[in-house]
XYZ file of N, CA and C in Angstrom:
564
model
N 79.364 59.100 127.505
C 80.798 59.202 127.370
C 81.287 58.348 126.223
N 80.625 57.188 125.991
C 81.056 56.291 124.936
C 80.828 56.918 123.564
N 79.709 57.667 123.376
C 79.438 58.342 122.109
C 80.528 59.338 121.806
N 80.986 60.050 122.837
C 82.036 61.054 122.651
C 83.323 60.391 122.153
N 83.667 59.242 122.736
C 84.879 58.542 122.309
C 84.736 57.986 120.904
N 83.553 57.461 120.569
C 83.375 56.911 119.229
C 83.420 58.013 118.179
N 82.955 59.226 118.537
C 83.033 60.345 117.603
C 84.487 60.699 117.347
N 85.301 60.646 118.386
C 86.723 60.932 118.208
C 87.404 59.851 117.379
N 86.970 58.607 117.528
C 87.577 57.519 116.781
C 87.230 57.585 115.300
N 86.079 58.181 114.966
C 85.672 58.267 113.565
C 86.467 59.316 112.804
N 87.110 60.225 113.517
C 87.938 61.257 112.877
C 89.383 60.771 112.893
N 89.904 60.359 111.728
C 91.248 59.794 111.698
C 92.336 60.779 112.139
N 92.049 62.075 112.101
C 93.052 63.065 112.479
C 93.078 63.316 113.979
N 92.066 62.788 114.713
C 92.016 63.063 116.143
C 93.053 62.232 116.887
N 93.546 62.749 117.995
C 94.532 61.996 118.779
C 93.974 60.670 119.284
N 92.681 60.643 119.651
C 92.070 59.410 120.147
C 92.060 58.344 119.058
N 91.799 58.752 117.812
C 91.790 57.804 116.702
C 93.183 57.255 116.462
N 94.183 58.087 116.598
C 95.568 57.640 116.404
C 95.946 56.619 117.460
N 95.571 56.905 118.697
C 95.866 55.976 119.798
C 95.103 54.679 119.578
N 93.824 54.773 119.216
C 93.002 53.588 118.985
C 93.569 52.760 117.840
N 93.993 53.415 116.770
C 94.569 52.697 115.629
C 95.843 51.979 116.033
N 96.644 52.630 116.837
C 97.890 52.010 117.300
C 97.576 50.802 118.187
N 96.556 50.933 119.048
C 96.171 49.821 119.925
C 95.639 48.648 119.110
N 94.788 48.947 118.108
C 94.228 47.890 117.255
C 95.343 47.192 116.493
N 96.281 47.952 115.962
C 97.396 47.369 115.221
C 98.248 46.491 116.136
N 98.467 46.931 117.363
C 99.260 46.139 118.309
C 98.532 44.837 118.659
N 97.204 44.925 118.901
C 96.419 43.725 119.205
C 96.432 42.760 118.028
N 96.264 43.292 116.818
C 96.224 42.457 115.619
C 97.570 41.776 115.402
N 98.654 42.486 115.654
C 99.992 41.913 115.476
C 100.240 40.785 116.474
N 99.594 40.854 117.631
C 99.800 39.835 118.658
C 99.032 38.540 118.365
N 98.107 38.554 117.395
C 97.303 37.380 117.073
C 98.103 36.379 116.259
N 97.656 35.117 116.315
C 98.279 34.088 115.484
C 97.765 34.249 114.067
N 98.381 33.591 113.138
C 97.998 33.675 111.730
C 96.566 33.212 111.538
N 96.193 32.137 112.209
C 94.833 31.609 112.101
C 93.816 32.612 112.660
N 94.136 33.252 113.795
C 93.250 34.239 114.402
C 93.119 35.480 113.498
N 94.224 35.865 112.859
C 94.187 37.019 111.941
C 93.257 36.739 110.771
N 93.345 35.512 110.200
C 92.489 35.150 109.073
C 91.020 35.113 109.508
N 90.758 34.579 110.707
C 89.406 34.516 111.219
C 88.853 35.942 111.437
N 89.670 36.814 112.011
C 89.256 38.205 112.255
C 88.964 38.907 110.927
N 89.827 38.711 109.925
C 89.597 39.319 108.602
C 88.306 38.817 107.978
N 88.024 37.552 108.123
C 86.796 36.971 107.572
C 85.575 37.595 108.256
N 85.629 37.742 109.582
C 84.527 38.370 110.318
C 84.315 39.806 109.829
N 85.407 40.530 109.680
C 85.308 41.929 109.247
C 84.747 42.018 107.830
N 85.172 41.100 106.952
C 84.675 41.095 105.574
C 83.183 40.824 105.539
N 82.715 39.853 106.369
C 81.287 39.556 106.441
C 80.504 40.759 106.971
N 81.034 41.384 108.026
C 80.358 42.547 108.600
C 80.306 43.703 107.592
N 81.402 43.892 106.856
C 81.442 44.941 105.837
C 80.402 44.664 104.759
N 80.279 43.435 104.313
C 79.299 43.080 103.290
C 77.881 43.351 103.805
N 77.596 42.983 105.080
C 76.273 43.236 105.660
C 75.973 44.749 105.706
N 76.955 45.535 106.146
C 76.760 46.981 106.251
C 76.529 47.592 104.873
N 77.308 47.171 103.873
C 77.125 47.692 102.512
C 75.758 47.313 101.964
N 75.285 46.090 102.274
C 73.956 45.671 101.830
C 72.876 46.531 102.496
N 73.040 46.825 103.796
C 72.098 47.695 104.502
C 72.093 49.096 103.893
N 73.269 49.593 103.547
C 73.368 50.926 102.931
C 72.612 50.950 101.615
N 72.795 49.926 100.780
C 72.091 49.859 99.490
C 70.583 49.762 99.696
N 70.155 48.987 100.682
C 68.722 48.869 100.974
C 68.164 50.220 101.412
N 68.896 50.899 102.288
C 68.452 52.213 102.754
C 68.391 53.213 101.606
N 69.359 53.156 100.680
C 69.330 54.048 99.508
C 68.090 53.781 98.659
N 67.757 52.509 98.470
C 66.590 52.148 97.675
C 65.311 52.637 98.349
N 65.207 52.424 99.646
C 64.022 52.872 100.394
C 63.940 54.391 100.351
N 65.058 55.072 100.528
C 65.067 56.534 100.490
C 64.636 57.056 99.122
N 65.125 56.440 98.046
C 64.733 56.861 96.701
C 63.229 56.663 96.499
N 62.703 55.544 96.978
C 61.272 55.274 96.857
C 60.456 56.299 97.648
N 60.877 56.576 98.876
C 60.177 57.560 99.710
C 60.265 58.955 99.082
N 61.387 59.296 98.482
C 61.554 60.598 97.837
C 60.596 60.730 96.654
N 60.481 59.669 95.849
C 59.541 59.686 94.725
C 58.107 59.827 95.225
N 57.768 59.109 96.267
C 56.425 59.177 96.826
C 56.136 60.588 97.351
N 57.089 61.182 98.035
C 56.926 62.550 98.546
C 56.747 63.533 97.391
N 57.497 63.353 96.313
C 57.367 64.227 95.143
C 55.986 64.104 94.520
N 55.483 62.886 94.433
C 54.133 62.671 93.892
C 53.085 63.361 94.764
N 53.207 63.227 96.068
C 52.258 63.867 96.980
C 52.328 65.389 96.865
N 53.516 65.927 96.763
C 53.673 67.379 96.614
C 53.037 67.859 95.313
N 53.244 67.099 94.248
C 52.663 67.462 92.960
C 51.144 67.470 93.061
N 50.574 66.464 93.728
C 49.128 66.392 93.891
C 48.604 67.546 94.747
N 49.409 68.006 95.700
C 49.015 69.119 96.568
C 49.290 70.478 95.934
N 49.947 70.475 94.773
C 50.238 71.738 94.093
C 51.487 72.433 94.624
N 52.295 71.702 95.343
C 53.541 72.273 95.871
C 54.628 72.078 94.817
N 55.106 73.207 94.283
C 56.135 73.133 93.250
C 57.515 73.342 93.875
N 58.517 73.015 93.109
C 59.895 73.224 93.565
C 60.126 74.714 93.813
N 59.590 75.555 92.913
C 59.754 77.003 93.064
C 59.102 77.483 94.355
N 57.910 76.978 94.653
C 57.201 77.373 95.870
C 57.989 76.940 97.112
N 58.523 75.726 97.073
C 59.332 75.236 98.190
C 60.580 76.093 98.376
N 61.225 76.413 97.268
C 62.431 77.231 97.325
C 62.119 78.608 97.897
N 61.014 79.192 97.442
C 60.602 80.509 97.941
C 60.320 80.454 99.437
N 59.602 79.432 99.866
C 59.296 79.293 101.293
C 60.572 79.092 102.108
N 61.493 78.277 101.578
C 62.763 78.054 102.275
C 63.568 79.343 102.376
N 63.586 80.111 101.284
C 64.324 81.382 101.293
C 63.688 82.353 102.289
N 62.366 82.459 102.271
C 61.677 83.352 103.208
C 61.947 82.947 104.652
N 61.909 81.661 104.910
C 62.182 81.178 106.267
C 63.636 81.470 106.642
N 64.555 81.286 105.697
C 65.962 81.579 105.962
C 66.188 83.050 106.270
N 65.550 83.922 105.497
C 65.674 85.371 105.743
C 65.086 85.715 107.106
N 63.939 85.113 107.425
C 63.308 85.364 108.728
C 64.243 84.918 109.855
N 64.836 83.741 109.702
C 65.754 83.240 110.727
C 66.962 84.158 110.896
N 67.478 84.651 109.777
C 68.633 85.558 109.839
C 68.251 86.850 110.549
N 67.105 87.412 110.172
C 66.674 88.676 110.782
C 66.409 88.523 112.276
N 65.990 87.344 112.687
C 65.713 87.116 114.099
C 66.973 86.783 114.888
N 68.065 86.495 114.195
C 69.296 86.116 114.897
C 69.909 87.324 115.605
N 70.556 87.061 116.705
C 71.163 88.147 117.476
C 72.319 88.778 116.726
N 73.033 87.993 115.934
C 74.154 88.538 115.163
C 73.641 89.577 114.169
N 72.569 89.250 113.466
C 71.990 90.193 112.504
C 71.517 91.453 113.204
N 70.827 91.275 114.334
C 70.300 92.430 115.050
C 71.424 93.323 115.558
N 72.504 92.702 116.049
C 73.648 93.509 116.490
C 74.291 94.226 115.313
N 74.442 93.533 114.190
C 75.036 94.141 112.996
C 74.175 95.300 112.516
N 72.870 95.085 112.479
C 71.956 96.139 112.048
C 72.075 97.350 112.972
N 72.168 97.098 114.272
C 72.292 98.184 115.250
C 73.598 98.948 115.047
N 74.685 98.213 114.829
C 75.993 98.849 114.611
C 75.963 99.691 113.342
N 75.386 99.154 112.271
C 75.316 99.907 111.016
C 74.460 101.153 111.164
N 73.370 101.056 111.898
C 72.509 102.214 112.105
C 73.253 103.290 112.886
N 73.931 102.880 113.951
C 74.697 103.829 114.753
C 75.810 104.464 113.938
N 76.494 103.649 113.145
C 77.572 104.162 112.290
C 77.026 105.169 111.288
N 75.884 104.871 110.694
C 75.255 105.799 109.742
C 74.901 107.116 110.402
N 74.354 107.030 111.608
C 73.987 108.261 112.316
C 75.223 109.091 112.644
N 76.284 108.421 113.093
C 77.514 109.142 113.429
C 78.140 109.755 112.178
N 78.121 109.008 111.079
C 78.674 109.519 109.826
C 77.892 110.739 109.364
N 76.567 110.661 109.437
C 75.732 111.802 109.048
C 76.036 113.005 109.935
N 76.245 112.757 111.209
C 76.568 113.837 112.139
C 77.905 114.474 111.791
N 78.899 113.635 111.480
C 80.228 114.155 111.117
C 80.132 114.986 109.843
N 79.447 114.454 108.823
C 79.326 115.205 107.568
C 78.547 116.500 107.776
N 77.536 116.448 108.641
C 76.786 117.662 108.944
C 77.680 118.702 109.593
N 78.539 118.258 110.498
C 79.475 119.180 111.154
C 80.454 119.762 110.152
N 80.972 118.911 109.278
C 81.927 119.381 108.266
C 81.261 120.398 107.351
N 80.055 120.092 106.895
C 79.330 120.990 105.993
C 79.053 122.334 106.653
N 78.600 122.283 107.913
C 78.313 123.555 108.580
C 79.597 124.333 108.818
N 80.710 123.649 109.086
C 82.001 124.317 109.256
C 82.452 124.999 107.985
N 82.313 124.299 106.865
C 82.706 124.876 105.570
C 81.809 126.064 105.246
N 80.508 125.914 105.460
C 79.572 127.016 105.201
C 79.927 128.231 106.045
N 80.243 127.981 107.307
C 80.612 129.073 108.203
C 81.882 129.773 107.723
N 82.883 128.983 107.330
C 84.146 129.570 106.844
C 83.924 130.368 105.567
N 83.129 129.826 104.646
C 82.860 130.558 103.400
C 82.113 131.859 103.688
N 81.191 131.810 104.618
C 80.447 133.016 104.993
C 81.391 134.050 105.603
N 82.315 133.570 106.453
C 83.292 134.483 107.050
C 84.178 135.098 105.974
N 84.598 134.257 105.006
C 85.447 134.770 103.924
C 84.693 135.805 103.098
N 83.438 135.508 102.801
C 82.638 136.410 101.981
C 82.478 137.770 102.660
N 82.344 137.773 103.954
C 82.151 139.009 104.706
C 83.469 139.684 105.118
N 84.600 139.090 104.743
C 85.885 139.681 105.147
C 86.208 140.903 104.272
N 87.055 141.760 104.799
C 87.465 142.980 104.084
C 88.166 142.661 102.777
N 89.046 141.667 102.790
C 89.794 141.350 101.566
C 88.851 140.861 100.467
N 87.820 140.072 100.818
C 86.879 139.591 99.813
C 86.046 140.753 99.276
N 85.641 141.654 100.125
C 84.889 142.828 99.671
C 85.739 143.662 98.727
N 87.006 143.777 99.031
C 87.922 144.541 98.179
C 88.045 143.881 96.806
N 88.174 142.541 96.799
C 88.271 141.802 95.530
C 86.979 141.957 94.743
N 85.819 141.817 95.425
C 84.529 141.971 94.746
C 84.394 143.356 94.122
N 84.814 144.357 94.854
C 84.713 145.724 94.340
C 85.595 145.904 93.114
N 86.821 145.359 93.166
C 87.746 145.490 92.040
C 87.218 144.766 90.812
N 86.748 143.551 91.010
C 86.231 142.769 89.882
C 84.980 143.438 89.334
N 84.118 143.916 90.222
C 82.891 144.575 89.786
C 83.171 145.817 88.968
N 84.101 146.643 89.419
C 84.390 147.860 88.663
C 85.080 147.546 87.342
N 85.942 146.524 87.329
C 86.596 146.140 86.082
C 85.554 145.644 85.081
N 84.610 144.882 85.546
C 83.553 144.377 84.673
C 82.720 145.528 84.123
N 82.362 146.457 84.956
C 81.575 147.607 84.524
C 82.329 148.428 83.478
N 83.638 148.599 83.691
C 84.443 149.345 82.715
C 84.461 148.640 81.372
N 84.642 147.330 81.392
C 84.679 146.579 80.139
C 83.303 146.580 79.500
N 82.278 146.463 80.292
C 80.917 146.395 79.783
C 80.502 147.705 79.113
N 80.873 148.817 79.691
C 80.417 150.093 79.144
C 81.255 150.582 77.978
N 82.533 150.299 77.958
C 83.371 150.837 76.873
C 84.300 149.777 76.340
N 84.132 149.484 75.096
C 85.043 148.580 74.426
C 85.545 149.314 73.196
N 86.851 149.389 73.037
C 87.438 150.049 71.874
C 87.823 148.973 70.884
N 87.307 149.088 69.664
C 87.634 148.108 68.644
C 88.980 148.435 68.037
N 89.461 147.595 67.144
C 90.752 147.823 66.486
C 90.723 149.078 65.630
N 89.543 149.398 65.154
C 89.446 150.581 64.294
C 89.388 151.866 65.108
N 89.280 151.739 66.449
C 89.266 152.925 67.286
C 87.875 153.366 67.690
N 86.806 152.688 67.203
C 85.450 153.080 67.602
C 85.160 152.522 68.996
N 84.352 153.239 69.750
C 84.012 152.836 71.113
C 82.555 152.394 71.114
N 82.307 151.196 71.735
C 80.931 150.704 71.855
C 80.801 149.934 73.160
N 79.578 149.533 73.492
C 79.385 148.763 74.721
C 79.850 147.326 74.491
N 80.125 146.626 75.574
C 80.616 145.251 75.489
C 79.634 144.336 74.751
N 78.334 144.351 75.094
C 77.402 143.482 74.361
C 77.344 143.807 72.876
N 77.407 145.114 72.514
C 77.394 145.494 71.101
C 78.649 144.995 70.407
N 79.794 145.111 71.085
C 81.055 144.648 70.512
C 81.025 143.147 70.289
N 80.434 142.386 71.221
C 80.337 140.931 71.071
C 79.453 140.571 69.885
N 78.321 141.259 69.748
C 77.433 141.006 68.624
C 78.130 141.318 67.310
N 78.849 142.432 67.269
C 79.568 142.849 66.058
C 80.640 141.834 65.706
N 81.357 141.335 66.716
C 82.428 140.368 66.493
C 81.855 139.052 65.977
N 80.768 138.571 66.558
C 80.160 137.309 66.123
C 79.615 137.419 64.715
N 79.019 138.531 64.385
C 78.439 138.724 63.059
C 79.538 138.795 62.008
N 80.608 139.529 62.288
C 81.669 139.678 61.297
C 82.484 138.405 61.136
N 82.586 137.601 62.188
C 83.387 136.374 62.075
C 82.542 135.201 61.598
N 81.247 135.393 61.465
C 80.374 134.319 60.988
C 79.951 133.387 62.109
N 80.334 133.699 63.340
C 79.933 132.849 64.463
C 78.546 133.235 64.914
N 77.773 132.285 65.225
C 76.428 132.541 65.706
C 76.268 131.935 67.090
N 75.447 132.527 67.864
C 75.122 132.012 69.187
C 74.255 130.773 69.012
N 74.358 129.813 69.922
C 73.506 128.627 69.823
C 72.029 128.974 69.902
N 71.722 130.120 70.477
C 70.306 130.498 70.597
C 69.828 131.331 69.423
N 70.743 131.744 68.513
C 70.337 132.538 67.359
C 69.290 131.839 66.521
N 69.471 130.535 66.300
C 68.513 129.829 65.447
C 67.137 129.742 66.125
N 67.125 129.816 67.441
C 65.851 129.766 68.157
C 65.107 131.074 68.052
N 65.851 132.201 68.012
C 65.207 133.513 67.986
C 64.810 133.937 66.591
N 65.340 133.295 65.563
C 65.033 133.692 64.173
C 63.850 132.955 63.653
């Protein structure tokens, strides 16, 4: 229980820290001038000791870090290899997590449903187009367009009044206008 309270006291924004700060300030205000100076001196000494311990720990940590780097170098462990192993382990951890597995499952289900919807839409459109193609009005349009094409294909009257087939008229027009088909150079 004491650890829980000390954690709250370390966060200045927590209500417990505010209450504790108010209590400390009230206690400090109740002290005599001599007691306040003595308390400040104790705190200053304790702060100096803690800062010295921090510096010692930093020095020891730096030394241990250098030693670990030397050992890794001797073992052939490079920074790149460590990074790769860390990344692989991170990916493995993510893939094994329940959140990832649920997300993967949801995405798979969504993909299947989307494919099903698009399949239904496609088959519906295909069915409608097939129905249109087989309808009487479409057959009538096809017949009209087909006969019009045949009429144009078989008889074309030029400006001079001569009658020729559509392909012959096109060839005559291209030759007289100097236009050539893109495939003309291939056939010559």
